[in-house]
Amino acid sequence: MASVSEMYDVTWEEMRDKLRKWREDNHRNSEQIVDVGEELINEHASKLGDDIWIIYEQVMIAALDCSRDDLAWVSSPSDMSSSSEQGTCLQELKRQFPGSQRVKRLAGMRLEALEKYEDASKQYDSILQDDPTNTAARKRKISILKAQGKSAEAIRELNEYLEQFVGDQEAWHELSELYINEHDYGKAAFCLEELMMTNPHNHLYCEQYAEVKYTQGGLENLELSRKYFAQALKLNNRNMRALFGLYMSASHIAASPKVNATVKKANVKYATWATNQINRAYQLAGRGTKENKCSVKAVEEMLESITMS
Amino acid sequence: MSIKLTTQAYCKMLLHAAKYPHCAVNGLLVAEKQKEKKKDSHSTPILCVDCIPLFHGTLALAPMLEVALTLIDTWCKENKYVIAGYYQANERTKDFRPNQFAEKVGARIAENFSEAAMIMVDSTRFTMGCYEPILAIYDHHENKWKCRDCNADCFEDWCEAQKITSALLEGRSYESLIDFDNHLDDLRNDWTNPEINKSVLHLC
């Protein structure tokens, strides 16, 4: 099989930079990370300098995702002596950083990947014994609960965690997702409100909050959802979900028997505006593809349905 | 009353699940619209000819699902299709029972198409070789969903489906699969997946 560098005509520096970008954006494209990272480690380890350690960590986690235990950890010591295989990430990290909590956590993650949840939990407990403030270990323990399907416990533990570490945005987001999966939209909204407070310019949180409110249903929540879809659009006028959401919420409000004529008129206006914007977006994107024509047609029908009512 | 799947429909469902192994995924199945209702129409199985992958990640939110259903409904009318089923693969591998959300969407589809099916993907049996069908098909009877055995009979041509799905998985075709979420991220992404459809035809 051709190497990554051959297939995509990239240099090792470009591969290293790509890995960094994926790291910074927290992408979970594990197969790609393994492909690029494995080659980088095997062919260019000497050139990477100190970067190699963080790359080992990144590749190891990706390898766990892809069930590449051969890359994450070589099972028997005898395999090590024969080959020049350097892709045994965890062993290299253990050797370089003996006794490190960060490496211990990686060992725990490997146990999780092997579904040895009790052993993994013990691993994390030992980290927490030495360092009770180790957030990574606590979050891994909650992940184990999630993996075992113990949603109620995971939610409870995550709530306790957030009482202590109230600024952990990743945790708030995770909690909102757990609540959404349990159909507890009220509590999910609360988590997103926390995120919006600390990240007022993040259009994605605004838009997700609007989706949760819409799902909750009821006239008040619909109006709130419309406002937040509009806010998300203000922050990023290319957010299609916000645009579609604005259309959906406004047209539902306009169609509701509980609203007076003024409110209805206003919402028809918003929905019409949204439809025109959606139309425009599709025209800009479309190269006259068949599917696109259908989408444009659907949007035109949407426009007709509002103006008729 | 029973549905059957074409290779293209089965393929795209599994490719969708393979593209996002760490997420829940869902989508719709479409069948050709029957022209007349024959007297014995309930004995001829409904053939689901295509699959539209919808979302990955957090599934249980309403607005984008409604948008998708609206747009796809229009597309169906243009192509003389009807939305005939809903599939879902849960986030946790071992969890392959339909949840409340799946039942809700399934019921909504059944309102427009009485023989709608709900399909759950069983990820524990998901292999590259695709040696057995990994679906659980549920039919709507008296407001309840009943599970039906899924075997080679549920496919138009199981051997072909098995061969082609396996080949596309090996070739990592799932990397280019577009679902509705990808479409919302960039409108140029085509959720009808013409390239993958071509690959399926090519291998037939």
CSV table of C-alpha atoms in Angstrom, one decimal, chain B:
chain,number,residue,atom,x,y,z
B,1,MET,CA,-46.6,-5.7,4.6
B,2,SER,CA,-42.9,-6.4,4.8
B,3,ILE,CA,-40.1,-4.3,3.4
B,4,LYS,CA,-37.1,-5.4,1.4
B,5,LEU,CA,-33.9,-3.6,0.9
B,6,THR,CA,-31.9,-3.0,-2.3
B,7,THR,CA,-28.1,-3.2,-2.2
B,8,GLN,CA,-27.8,0.6,-2.5
B,9,ALA,CA,-30.1,1.2,0.5
B,10,TYR,CA,-28.3,-1.3,2.7
B,11,CYS,CA,-24.9,-0.1,1.6
B,12,LYS,CA,-25.4,3.5,2.4
B,13,MET,CA,-26.9,2.7,5.8
B,14,LEU,CA,-23.8,0.8,6.8
B,15,LEU,CA,-21.4,3.3,5.3
B,16,HIS,CA,-23.1,6.0,7.3
B,17,ALA,CA,-22.6,4.0,10.5
B,18,ALA,CA,-19.0,3.2,9.6
B,19,LYS,CA,-18.2,6.9,8.9
B,20,TYR,CA,-19.2,7.8,12.5
B,21,PRO,CA,-18.4,4.8,14.7
B,22,HIS,CA,-18.4,6.9,17.8
B,23,CYS,CA,-21.7,8.6,17.2
B,24,ALA,CA,-25.4,7.7,16.9
B,25,VAL,CA,-26.5,8.0,13.3
B,26,ASN,CA,-29.9,8.0,11.7
B,27,GLY,CA,-31.5,8.3,8.3
B,28,LEU,CA,-34.5,7.6,6.1
B,29,LEU,CA,-35.4,4.9,3.6
B,30,VAL,CA,-37.3,5.6,0.5
B,31,ALA,CA,-39.4,3.3,-1.7
B,32,GLU,CA,-40.9,3.7,-5.1
B,33,LYS,CA,-44.4,5.0,-5.0
B,34,GLN,CA,-47.0,2.3,-5.8
B,35,LYS,CA,-49.3,3.4,-8.6
B,36,GLU,CA,-52.4,1.6,-7.7
B,37,LYS,CA,-53.5,-0.4,-4.7
B,38,LYS,CA,-53.9,-3.9,-6.0
B,39,LYS,CA,-56.2,-6.2,-4.1
B,40,ASP,CA,-53.3,-8.3,-3.0
B,41,SER,CA,-51.0,-5.4,-2.5
B,42,HIS,CA,-50.2,-6.3,1.1
B,43,SER,CA,-48.5,-9.5,-0.1
B,44,THR,CA,-46.0,-7.8,-2.3
B,45,PRO,CA,-43.2,-6.6,-0.2
B,46,ILE,CA,-42.2,-2.9,-0.4
B,47,LEU,CA,-38.8,-2.4,-1.9
B,48,CYS,CA,-36.7,0.3,-0.3
B,49,VAL,CA,-34.6,1.5,-3.1
B,50,ASP,CA,-32.5,4.2,-1.5
B,51,CYS,CA,-31.3,5.5,1.8
B,52,ILE,CA,-30.8,9.1,2.9
B,53,PRO,CA,-28.4,9.5,5.8
B,54,LEU,CA,-29.5,12.2,8.0
B,55,PHE,CA,-27.6,13.1,11.2
B,56,HIS,CA,-24.8,12.0,13.4
B,57,GLY,CA,-24.1,12.8,17.0
B,58,THR,CA,-27.0,14.3,19.0
B,59,LEU,CA,-30.1,13.0,17.2
B,60,ALA,CA,-32.9,14.0,19.5
B,61,LEU,CA,-33.5,17.6,18.4
B,62,ALA,CA,-36.5,18.6,16.4
B,63,PRO,CA,-35.9,21.5,14.1
B,64,MET,CA,-33.3,20.1,11.7
B,65,LEU,CA,-35.2,16.8,11.5
B,66,GLU,CA,-38.3,18.7,10.4
B,67,VAL,CA,-36.2,20.6,7.8
B,68,ALA,CA,-34.8,17.3,6.5
B,69,LEU,CA,-38.2,15.7,6.3
B,70,THR,CA,-39.6,18.7,4.4
B,71,LEU,CA,-36.8,18.9,1.9
B,72,ILE,CA,-36.6,15.1,1.4
B,73,ASP,CA,-40.4,14.9,1.0
B,74,THR,CA,-40.2,17.3,-1.9
B,75,TRP,CA,-37.3,15.4,-3.4
B,76,CYS,CA,-39.4,12.2,-3.1
B,77,LYS,CA,-42.3,13.8,-4.9
B,78,GLU,CA,-40.0,14.8,-7.7
B,79,ASN,CA,-38.7,11.2,-8.0
B,80,LYS,CA,-41.9,9.4,-7.3
B,81,TYR,CA,-40.6,8.0,-4.1
B,82,VAL,CA,-42.2,7.9,-0.7
B,83,ILE,CA,-40.5,7.9,2.7
B,84,ALA,CA,-40.9,4.3,3.8
B,85,GLY,CA,-38.7,3.8,6.8
B,86,TYR,CA,-36.3,5.2,9.4
B,87,TYR,CA,-33.0,3.7,10.5
B,88,GLN,CA,-30.9,4.4,13.6
B,89,ALA,CA,-27.7,3.2,15.0
B,90,ASN,CA,-27.1,4.1,18.6
B,91,GLU,CA,-24.0,5.6,20.1
B,92,ARG,CA,-23.2,2.6,22.3
B,93,THR,CA,-22.3,-0.5,20.3
B,94,LYS,CA,-24.2,-2.8,22.6
B,95,ASP,CA,-27.3,-0.7,22.6
B,96,PHE,CA,-29.4,-1.8,19.6
B,97,ARG,CA,-32.9,-1.4,20.9
B,98,PRO,CA,-35.1,1.4,19.5
B,99,ASN,CA,-35.4,4.3,21.9
B,100,GLN,CA,-38.1,6.8,22.4
B,101,PHE,CA,-36.8,9.1,19.7
B,102,ALA,CA,-36.7,6.3,17.1
B,103,GLU,CA,-40.2,5.3,17.9
B,104,LYS,CA,-41.4,8.9,17.6
B,105,VAL,CA,-39.9,9.4,14.2
B,106,GLY,CA,-41.1,6.0,13.1
B,107,ALA,CA,-44.6,6.8,14.1
B,108,ARG,CA,-44.4,10.1,12.3
B,109,ILE,CA,-43.4,8.3,9.1
B,110,ALA,CA,-46.1,5.7,9.6
B,111,GLU,CA,-48.7,8.5,9.6
B,112,ASN,CA,-47.9,9.1,6.0
B,113,PHE,CA,-47.0,5.5,5.0
B,114,SER,CA,-48.9,2.8,6.9
B,115,GLU,CA,-46.3,0.1,6.1
B,116,ALA,CA,-43.4,2.1,7.4
B,117,ALA,CA,-40.6,0.2,9.0
B,118,MET,CA,-38.1,1.2,11.7
B,119,ILE,CA,-34.7,-0.3,11.4
B,120,MET,CA,-32.1,-0.5,14.1
B,121,VAL,CA,-28.5,-1.3,13.2
B,122,ASP,CA,-26.8,-3.9,15.4
B,123,SER,CA,-23.2,-2.7,15.7
B,124,THR,CA,-22.0,-5.6,17.7
B,125,ARG,CA,-22.2,-7.8,14.5
B,126,PHE,CA,-20.8,-5.1,12.2
B,127,THR,CA,-17.8,-6.6,10.4
B,128,MET,CA,-15.9,-5.6,7.3
B,129,GLY,CA,-16.9,-8.9,5.7
B,130,CYS,CA,-20.6,-8.2,6.3
B,131,TYR,CA,-21.3,-11.9,6.6
B,132,GLU,CA,-24.7,-11.5,8.0
B,133,PRO,CA,-27.4,-8.9,7.9
B,134,ILE,CA,-27.0,-6.7,11.0
B,135,LEU,CA,-30.4,-5.1,11.1
B,136,ALA,CA,-33.4,-5.5,13.3
B,137,ILE,CA,-36.6,-4.5,11.4
B,138,TYR,CA,-39.6,-3.3,13.3
B,139,ASP,CA,-43.1,-3.1,11.9
B,140,HIS,CA,-45.8,-0.9,13.2
B,141,HIS,CA,-48.8,-2.8,14.5
B,142,GLU,CA,-51.6,-1.2,16.6
B,143,ASN,CA,-49.3,1.6,17.9
B,144,LYS,CA,-46.6,-0.8,18.9
B,145,TRP,CA,-43.4,-1.8,17.2
B,146,LYS,CA,-42.8,-5.4,16.6
B,147,CYS,CA,-39.4,-6.9,15.8
B,148,ARG,CA,-39.2,-9.1,12.7
B,149,ASP,CA,-36.4,-11.5,12.0
B,150,CYS,CA,-33.9,-10.1,9.5
B,151,ASN,CA,-32.4,-12.6,7.2
B,152,ALA,CA,-31.5,-12.8,3.5
B,153,ASP,CA,-35.2,-12.7,2.6
B,154,CYS,CA,-35.3,-9.0,3.6
B,155,PHE,CA,-33.0,-8.1,0.7
B,156,GLU,CA,-33.6,-7.9,-3.0
B,157,ASP,CA,-30.3,-9.8,-3.4
B,158,TRP,CA,-28.4,-10.6,-0.2
B,159,CYS,CA,-25.3,-12.0,-1.9
B,160,GLU,CA,-24.9,-8.9,-4.0
B,161,ALA,CA,-25.6,-6.6,-1.0
B,162,GLN,CA,-23.0,-8.5,1.1
B,163,LYS,CA,-20.4,-8.4,-1.6
B,164,ILE,CA,-20.7,-4.8,-2.5
B,165,THR,CA,-21.1,-3.4,1.0
B,166,SER,CA,-18.0,-5.3,2.1
B,167,ALA,CA,-16.1,-4.0,-0.9
B,168,LEU,CA,-17.1,-0.4,-0.3
B,169,LEU,CA,-16.2,-0.7,3.4
B,170,GLU,CA,-12.7,-2.0,2.6
B,171,GLY,CA,-12.3,0.8,0.1
B,172,ARG,CA,-13.2,3.3,2.8
B,173,SER,CA,-16.0,4.8,0.7
B,174,TYR,CA,-17.7,6.0,3.8
B,175,GLU,CA,-15.2,8.8,4.0
B,176,SER,CA,-17.0,10.4,1.1
B,177,LEU,CA,-20.5,9.7,2.3
B,178,ILE,CA,-22.6,12.8,2.8
B,179,ASP,CA,-25.4,13.0,5.3
B,180,PHE,CA,-27.8,15.8,5.9
B,181,ASP,CA,-25.6,17.2,8.7
B,182,ASN,CA,-22.8,17.5,6.2
B,183,HIS,CA,-25.2,19.2,3.8
B,184,LEU,CA,-26.1,21.8,6.5
B,185,ASP,CA,-22.4,22.4,7.1
B,186,ASP,CA,-21.9,23.1,3.4
B,187,LEU,CA,-24.8,23.3,1.0
B,188,ARG,CA,-22.7,22.0,-1.9
B,189,ASN,CA,-22.5,18.6,-0.2
B,190,ASP,CA,-25.1,16.4,-1.9
B,191,TRP,CA,-27.1,14.1,0.4
B,192,THR,CA,-28.2,12.0,-2.5
B,193,ASN,CA,-24.7,10.6,-2.7
B,194,PRO,CA,-24.5,10.3,-6.5
B,195,GLU,CA,-20.9,9.2,-6.4
B,196,ILE,CA,-21.5,6.3,-4.0
B,197,ASN,CA,-24.6,5.3,-6.0
B,198,LYS,CA,-22.3,5.1,-9.1
B,199,SER,CA,-19.8,3.0,-7.2
B,200,VAL,CA,-22.6,0.6,-6.2
B,201,LEU,CA,-23.8,0.3,-9.7
B,202,HIS,CA,-20.3,-0.2,-11.0
B,203,LEU,CA,-19.8,-3.1,-8.7
B,204,CYS,CA,-23.1,-4.8,-9.5
